[in-house]
Short mmCIF file of C-alpha atoms in Angstrom, two decimals:
data_model
loop_
_atom_site.label_atom_id
_atom_site.label_comp_id
_atom_site.label_asym_id
_atom_site.label_seq_id
_atom_site.Cartn_x
_atom_site.Cartn_y
_atom_site.Cartn_z
CA THR A 211 18.95 178.27 -98.19
CA PRO A 212 21.35 176.61 -100.65
CA SER A 213 24.03 174.35 -99.22
CA ILE A 214 27.72 175.21 -99.50
CA LEU A 215 29.16 172.36 -101.57
CA HIS A 216 32.82 173.39 -101.53
CA GLU A 217 34.99 176.26 -100.30
CA ASP A 218 38.64 177.12 -100.77
CA THR A 219 41.05 179.93 -101.57
CA VAL A 220 42.85 180.67 -104.84
CA GLY A 221 45.64 183.22 -104.86
CA GLY A 222 44.57 184.41 -101.42
CA ARG A 223 40.95 184.93 -102.50
CA TYR A 224 38.17 182.99 -100.80
CA TYR A 225 35.44 181.36 -102.89
CA PHE A 226 32.62 178.87 -102.40
CA ASP A 227 30.35 176.79 -104.61
CA MET A 228 26.65 176.68 -103.76
CA GLU A 229 23.82 174.33 -104.53
CA ALA A 230 21.88 175.57 -107.57
CA ALA A 231 18.28 176.75 -107.22
CA ARG A 232 16.36 176.65 -110.49
CA GLY A 233 13.45 179.04 -110.53
CA VAL A 234 12.47 182.70 -110.80
CA ASP A 235 12.85 185.55 -108.34
CA ALA A 236 9.82 186.25 -106.18
CA VAL A 237 8.92 189.47 -108.02
CA THR A 238 8.66 187.61 -111.32
CA TYR A 239 6.77 184.80 -109.61
CA LEU A 240 4.16 187.13 -108.12
CA ARG A 241 3.72 188.83 -111.49
CA THR A 242 3.14 185.56 -113.38
CA ALA A 243 1.75 182.94 -110.95
CA ASP A 244 -1.91 181.98 -110.63
CA TYR A 245 -3.92 182.53 -107.46
CA GLU A 246 -3.16 179.09 -106.02
CA GLY A 247 0.56 179.66 -106.54
CA ILE A 248 0.48 183.09 -104.92
CA ALA A 249 -1.50 181.74 -101.96
CA ALA A 250 0.98 178.87 -101.50
CA PHE A 251 3.92 181.29 -101.74
CA THR A 252 2.34 183.45 -99.05
CA ASP A 253 1.64 180.39 -96.89
CA ARG A 254 5.36 179.62 -96.93
CA LEU A 255 6.36 183.17 -95.95
CA CYS A 256 3.85 183.11 -93.09
CA GLU A 257 5.26 179.78 -91.98
CA TYR A 258 8.75 181.33 -91.99
CA VAL A 259 7.46 184.07 -89.67
CA ARG A 260 6.06 181.48 -87.26
CA ILE A 261 9.29 179.44 -87.33
CA ALA A 262 11.54 182.50 -86.99
CA HIS A 263 9.52 183.67 -83.98
CA THR A 264 10.61 180.62 -81.98
CA ASP A 265 13.86 179.42 -83.58
CA ALA A 266 17.32 180.46 -82.47
CA PRO A 267 19.56 182.62 -84.71
CA LEU A 268 21.99 180.96 -87.12
CA HIS A 269 24.98 182.34 -85.21
CA ALA A 270 25.60 183.51 -81.68
CA VAL A 271 24.10 186.94 -80.98
CA ALA A 272 24.08 188.42 -77.49
CA SER A 273 20.79 190.29 -77.83
CA ALA A 274 18.48 192.04 -80.28
CA ASP A 275 18.93 195.74 -79.52
CA PHE A 276 16.29 197.44 -81.66
CA PHE A 277 16.70 201.08 -80.81
CA GLY A 278 20.45 201.76 -80.56
CA PRO A 279 21.82 200.54 -83.92
CA LEU A 280 18.93 201.94 -85.99
CA TYR A 281 18.88 205.30 -84.22
CA ASP A 282 22.65 205.73 -84.58
CA ARG A 283 22.47 204.84 -88.28
CA ILE A 284 19.59 207.21 -89.03
CA CYS A 285 21.37 210.04 -87.21
CA GLU A 286 24.53 209.36 -89.22
CA ILE A 287 22.57 209.44 -92.48
CA HIS A 288 20.74 212.57 -91.30
CA ARG A 289 24.04 214.40 -90.87
CA SER A 290 25.28 213.49 -94.34
CA ALA A 291 22.10 213.34 -96.46
CA SER A 292 20.80 216.08 -98.73
CA ALA A 293 18.56 218.77 -97.23
CA ALA A 294 15.58 217.44 -99.16
CA THR A 295 15.26 214.52 -96.75
CA ALA A 296 16.59 216.07 -93.53
CA ASP A 297 13.20 216.82 -91.96
CA ASP A 298 11.81 213.42 -92.95
CA LEU A 299 14.82 211.60 -91.50
CA ALA A 300 14.35 213.54 -88.27
CA VAL A 301 10.75 212.30 -88.11
CA ILE A 302 11.95 208.72 -88.62
CA ALA A 303 14.57 209.12 -85.90
CA LEU A 304 11.92 210.41 -83.50
CA GLY A 305 9.62 207.57 -84.52
CA LEU A 306 12.27 205.10 -83.47
CA SER A 307 11.64 206.13 -79.88
CA ARG A 308 8.78 203.60 -79.97
CA LEU A 309 11.41 200.89 -80.08
CA ARG A 310 12.55 201.86 -76.60
CA GLN A 311 9.29 200.42 -75.29
CA VAL A 312 10.29 197.05 -76.77
CA GLY A 313 13.71 197.06 -75.12
CA VAL A 314 16.34 194.39 -75.72
CA LEU A 315 15.06 190.93 -76.65
CA ALA A 316 16.64 187.53 -77.14
CA PRO A 317 17.33 187.32 -80.89
CA PRO A 318 15.35 184.81 -82.98
CA LEU A 319 16.06 183.57 -86.50
CA CYS A 320 16.87 186.33 -89.00
CA HIS A 321 17.83 186.31 -92.68
CA GLY A 322 19.06 189.91 -92.57
CA ASP A 323 18.29 191.04 -96.14
CA MET A 324 15.00 189.67 -97.44
CA PRO A 325 13.53 191.75 -100.25
CA LEU A 326 11.58 189.75 -102.84
CA GLU A 327 14.58 189.81 -105.16
CA ASN A 328 16.55 187.64 -102.72
CA LEU A 329 13.97 184.85 -102.90
CA ILE A 330 13.91 182.24 -105.67
CA VAL A 331 10.72 180.22 -106.24
CA GLU A 332 11.09 176.83 -107.85
CA GLU A 333 8.51 175.23 -110.14
CA ASN A 334 7.22 173.08 -107.26
CA GLY A 335 6.72 176.19 -105.10
CA ASP A 336 9.73 175.75 -102.82
CA ILE A 337 11.36 179.05 -101.83
CA TRP A 338 15.12 179.55 -101.64
CA ALA A 339 16.58 182.47 -99.69
CA PHE A 340 19.89 184.01 -100.81
CA ASP A 341 22.32 186.73 -99.74
CA MET A 342 21.93 186.60 -95.98
CA LEU A 343 23.54 189.54 -94.16
CA ASP A 344 24.16 190.79 -90.66
CA SER A 345 21.21 193.11 -90.04
CA PRO A 346 21.13 196.30 -87.94
CA PHE A 347 19.23 194.23 -85.38
CA GLU A 348 19.03 190.45 -85.40
CA HIS A 349 15.32 189.77 -85.50
CA TYR A 350 12.82 188.44 -88.03
CA TRP A 351 10.98 191.78 -87.73
CA HIS A 352 13.79 193.15 -89.90
CA ASP A 353 13.01 190.50 -92.53
CA VAL A 354 9.34 191.49 -92.51
CA ALA A 355 10.29 195.16 -92.98
CA LYS A 356 12.63 194.27 -95.85
CA LEU A 357 9.87 192.28 -97.57
CA HIS A 358 7.68 195.38 -97.32
CA GLN A 359 10.42 197.47 -98.88
CA ASP A 360 9.13 195.70 -102.01
CA LEU A 361 5.55 194.77 -101.09
CA ASP A 362 4.61 198.30 -100.01
CA GLY A 363 7.50 200.48 -101.15
CA ALA A 364 7.95 198.87 -104.60
CA TRP A 365 11.76 199.10 -104.44
CA TYR A 366 11.95 196.30 -107.01
CA MET A 367 10.44 198.59 -109.68
CA ARG A 368 13.79 200.24 -110.34
CA ARG A 369 14.62 197.07 -112.31
CA GLN A 370 11.39 195.17 -112.93
CA PRO A 371 7.83 195.76 -114.19
CA PRO A 372 5.16 196.29 -111.52
CA VAL A 373 3.26 193.53 -109.77
CA ALA A 374 -0.49 194.07 -109.49
CA ARG A 375 -1.21 196.05 -106.33
CA CYS A 376 -3.96 193.67 -105.26
CA ILE A 377 -1.35 190.87 -105.16
CA THR A 378 1.25 192.74 -103.10
CA GLU A 379 -1.47 193.92 -100.71
CA TYR A 380 -2.75 190.35 -100.32
CA VAL A 381 0.73 189.04 -99.47
CA SER A 382 1.36 191.98 -97.15
CA ARG A 383 -1.90 191.59 -95.22
CA ARG A 384 -1.29 187.92 -94.59
CA ILE A 385 2.34 188.38 -93.50
CA LEU A 386 1.40 191.21 -91.14
CA ALA A 387 -1.39 189.07 -89.67
CA ALA A 388 1.11 186.25 -89.10
CA VAL A 389 3.57 188.59 -87.36
CA GLU A 390 0.84 190.14 -85.23
CA ALA A 391 -0.34 186.67 -84.16
CA CYS A 392 3.21 185.97 -82.94
CA ASP A 393 3.83 189.38 -81.36
CA PRO A 394 1.21 192.19 -81.50
CA ARG A 395 3.87 194.83 -80.80
CA TYR A 396 5.17 194.69 -84.35
CA ARG A 397 2.16 196.47 -85.87
CA GLN A 398 2.91 199.83 -84.22
CA LEU A 399 6.56 199.64 -85.32
CA HIS A 400 6.00 198.49 -88.90
CA THR A 401 5.97 201.87 -90.67
CA VAL A 402 9.07 203.09 -88.83
CA LEU A 403 11.01 199.92 -89.63
CA VAL A 404 10.09 200.04 -93.33
CA ALA A 405 11.08 203.71 -93.42
CA CYS A 406 14.46 202.73 -91.99
CA THR A 407 15.04 200.23 -94.80
CA PHE A 408 14.74 203.07 -97.33
CA ALA A 409 16.77 205.55 -95.28
CA ARG A 410 19.61 203.05 -95.08
CA ILE A 411 19.75 202.95 -98.91
CA LEU A 412 20.63 206.66 -99.18
CA PRO A 413 24.44 206.36 -98.75
CA TYR A 414 24.58 203.82 -101.60
CA VAL A 415 22.51 205.68 -104.20
CA ARG A 416 24.42 206.32 -107.44
CA THR A 417 21.91 207.93 -109.83
CA PRO A 418 19.59 210.96 -109.59
CA GLN A 419 16.62 208.78 -110.55
CA THR A 420 17.23 206.33 -107.71
CA LEU A 421 17.85 209.18 -105.27
CA ALA A 422 14.51 210.74 -106.20
CA PHE A 423 12.77 207.38 -105.78
CA VAL A 424 14.28 206.75 -102.34
CA GLN A 425 13.61 210.30 -101.15
CA GLY A 426 10.01 209.96 -102.31
CA ARG A 427 9.58 206.76 -100.31
CA ILE A 428 11.20 208.30 -97.22
CA ALA A 429 8.83 211.28 -97.49
CA TYR A 430 5.86 208.92 -97.85
CA TYR A 431 6.70 206.87 -94.75
CA ALA A 432 7.68 209.93 -92.73
CA ASP A 433 4.25 211.40 -93.47
CA ARG A 434 2.60 208.18 -92.28
CA ILE A 435 4.66 208.34 -89.06
CA ARG A 436 3.55 211.95 -88.52
CA ARG A 437 -0.11 211.07 -89.00
CA ASN A 438 0.12 208.09 -86.66
CA SER A 439 2.07 209.82 -83.90
#
């Protein structure tokens, strides 16, 4: 992540200057890089998974409660969302019951908001991560789900041309294998967690086109949850 070089307030408004990262976002990189570059990029993401599995969080967090925050949020969205997604959101909420089997874990490292668009790849292959946020649960599993919001759900396509499916599937397979090697329990929760990333977008949608896209993705993942239940 970029370093904070300076911070201050002007007229009561806080600001900070950050170290510059010169490169392209990860979507553009995956669309234009050669095989060696894509493999190296994926190596780095898999290494992040392995590091995040054992490293402590960046700030003090009491515990990683998977079920409670996500279930409450999906129920809140369910009550306010359009009828077109009500049944699908109910399926996602029921699917979250699998998280109860995981329980409350000690939180590891977590970025909090890691779609491909929040990663910058420099010419030498180094990856910079931007726009860290508090996540609904502090765990690198959330980062993996957010990556798949793009890798599988193609959320980035609202603003960018598509990346070849064989590339996104290659990156996805390797990341999922890395997560499973660290903790096999993630695999059975993956679809539900990715579905949650799309459901949580609903309150912020501003255009009919984006709403249709998000609802389509929610319907897709809800159907996968039904078939796997």
